[in-house]
């Protein structure tokens, strides 16, 4: 498992010392779900580390802490490796940027495991500047980021596995997209949550908090009643304090576990 968390507001001046501290609380709470790498993304900037394992240690380095935001949104990630080694490239948030002829603008903080990510990569013939060796070294989250950019939200009806994520685009600074998957574990099984995701609109601070656990958000808002589970299988667009549905995802015919394992299980554990 991994931990994902975020902050949005309708005013960049709301990134106050108090809200920076609340964001730190969310990240430290998510350290229990990570332990392999950590990072943040804001203003089309990604700062991450696979050498500093925990967000608490990462945030103590003042160079990693944005004292102000150009656009009022920031996301964070604590990674527990499930697919792909513990490298800088696999640390999250994932960020891709190529030359202007083939620019990929995805910024992704993903909690979950996509077991058919290589099949999806081949199916959609992603044209990116990678060698076969580099492609083979990619994590499932890296491929998901590419697919979201190249294919769009419909890819969420094709993956086998689990996903909850926060997603940003460099073309839409300050906007955060969120998704909370639900699907059957196997054929004829009931639909269940793939990974947890919650949010709270904090009217006092004029911001929205997003996090993998309810208990973490409860530590930074005045009322526990404000904490709400993100509705399943819907992509939401958050701009400031406005949260709107942009895509409904049909997951009833795809599963969290493959019927036949067609991928290598070496170094794999459900996260």
PDB file of C-alpha atoms in Angstrom, residues 3 5 20-40 47 49 51-65 76-79:
ATOM      1  CA  UNK A   3      -0.275   6.917   1.059  1.00  0.00           C
ATOM      2  CA  UNK A   5      -2.498  13.294   0.227  1.00  0.00           C
ATOM      3  CA  UNK A  20       1.776  23.849   5.745  1.00  0.00           C
ATOM      4  CA  UNK A  21       1.820  22.237   9.174  1.00  0.00           C
ATOM      5  CA  UNK A  22      -1.475  20.443   8.463  1.00  0.00           C
ATOM      6  CA  UNK A  23      -0.081  19.175   5.168  1.00  0.00           C
ATOM      7  CA  UNK A  24       2.945  17.909   7.073  1.00  0.00           C
ATOM      8  CA  UNK A  25       0.615  16.067   9.466  1.00  0.00           C
ATOM      9  CA  UNK A  26      -1.029  14.264   6.552  1.00  0.00           C
ATOM     10  CA  UNK A  27       2.341  13.295   5.127  1.00  0.00           C
ATOM     11  CA  UNK A  28       3.674  12.025   8.438  1.00  0.00           C
ATOM     12  CA  UNK A  29       0.491  10.024   8.956  1.00  0.00           C
ATOM     13  CA  UNK A  30       1.021   8.457   5.535  1.00  0.00           C
ATOM     14  CA  UNK A  31       4.560   7.362   6.469  1.00  0.00           C
ATOM     15  CA  UNK A  32       2.974   4.274   8.020  1.00  0.00           C
ATOM     16  CA  UNK A  33       1.711   3.340   4.532  1.00  0.00           C
ATOM     17  CA  UNK A  34       5.024   4.038   2.787  1.00  0.00           C
ATOM     18  CA  UNK A  35       8.637   3.645   3.765  1.00  0.00           C
ATOM     19  CA  UNK A  36      10.422   3.290   0.413  1.00  0.00           C
ATOM     20  CA  UNK A  37      10.312   6.835  -1.031  1.00  0.00           C
ATOM     21  CA  UNK A  38       8.380  10.078  -0.796  1.00  0.00           C
ATOM     22  CA  UNK A  39       7.747  13.368  -2.599  1.00  0.00           C
ATOM     23  CA  UNK A  40       5.487  16.290  -3.456  1.00  0.00           C
ATOM     24  CA  UNK A  47      10.477  17.199  -5.553  1.00  0.00           C
ATOM     25  CA  UNK A  49      13.531  11.169  -3.095  1.00  0.00           C
ATOM     26  CA  UNK A  51      17.029   7.959  -0.542  1.00  0.00           C
ATOM     27  CA  UNK A  52      14.975   9.804   2.049  1.00  0.00           C
ATOM     28  CA  UNK A  53      12.385   7.153   2.817  1.00  0.00           C
ATOM     29  CA  UNK A  54       9.861   8.956   5.008  1.00  0.00           C
ATOM     30  CA  UNK A  55       7.939  12.171   4.478  1.00  0.00           C
ATOM     31  CA  UNK A  56       8.711  13.301   8.010  1.00  0.00           C
ATOM     32  CA  UNK A  57      12.449  13.309   7.226  1.00  0.00           C
ATOM     33  CA  UNK A  58      11.851  14.783   3.756  1.00  0.00           C
ATOM     34  CA  UNK A  59       9.849  17.714   5.164  1.00  0.00           C
ATOM     35  CA  UNK A  60      12.480  18.490   7.789  1.00  0.00           C
ATOM     36  CA  UNK A  61      14.759  19.639   4.983  1.00  0.00           C
ATOM     37  CA  UNK A  62      13.618  23.227   4.549  1.00  0.00           C
ATOM     38  CA  UNK A  63      14.725  23.195   0.915  1.00  0.00           C
ATOM     39  CA  UNK A  64      11.888  20.758   0.196  1.00  0.00           C
ATOM     40  CA  UNK A  65       9.167  22.950   1.700  1.00  0.00           C
ATOM     41  CA  UNK A  76       2.172  14.266  -1.839  1.00  0.00           C
ATOM     42  CA  UNK A  77       3.020  10.580  -1.847  1.00  0.00           C
ATOM     43  CA  UNK A  78       4.519   7.969   0.475  1.00  0.00           C
ATOM     44  CA  UNK A  79       5.506   4.840  -1.477  1.00  0.00           C
TER      45      UNK A  79
END
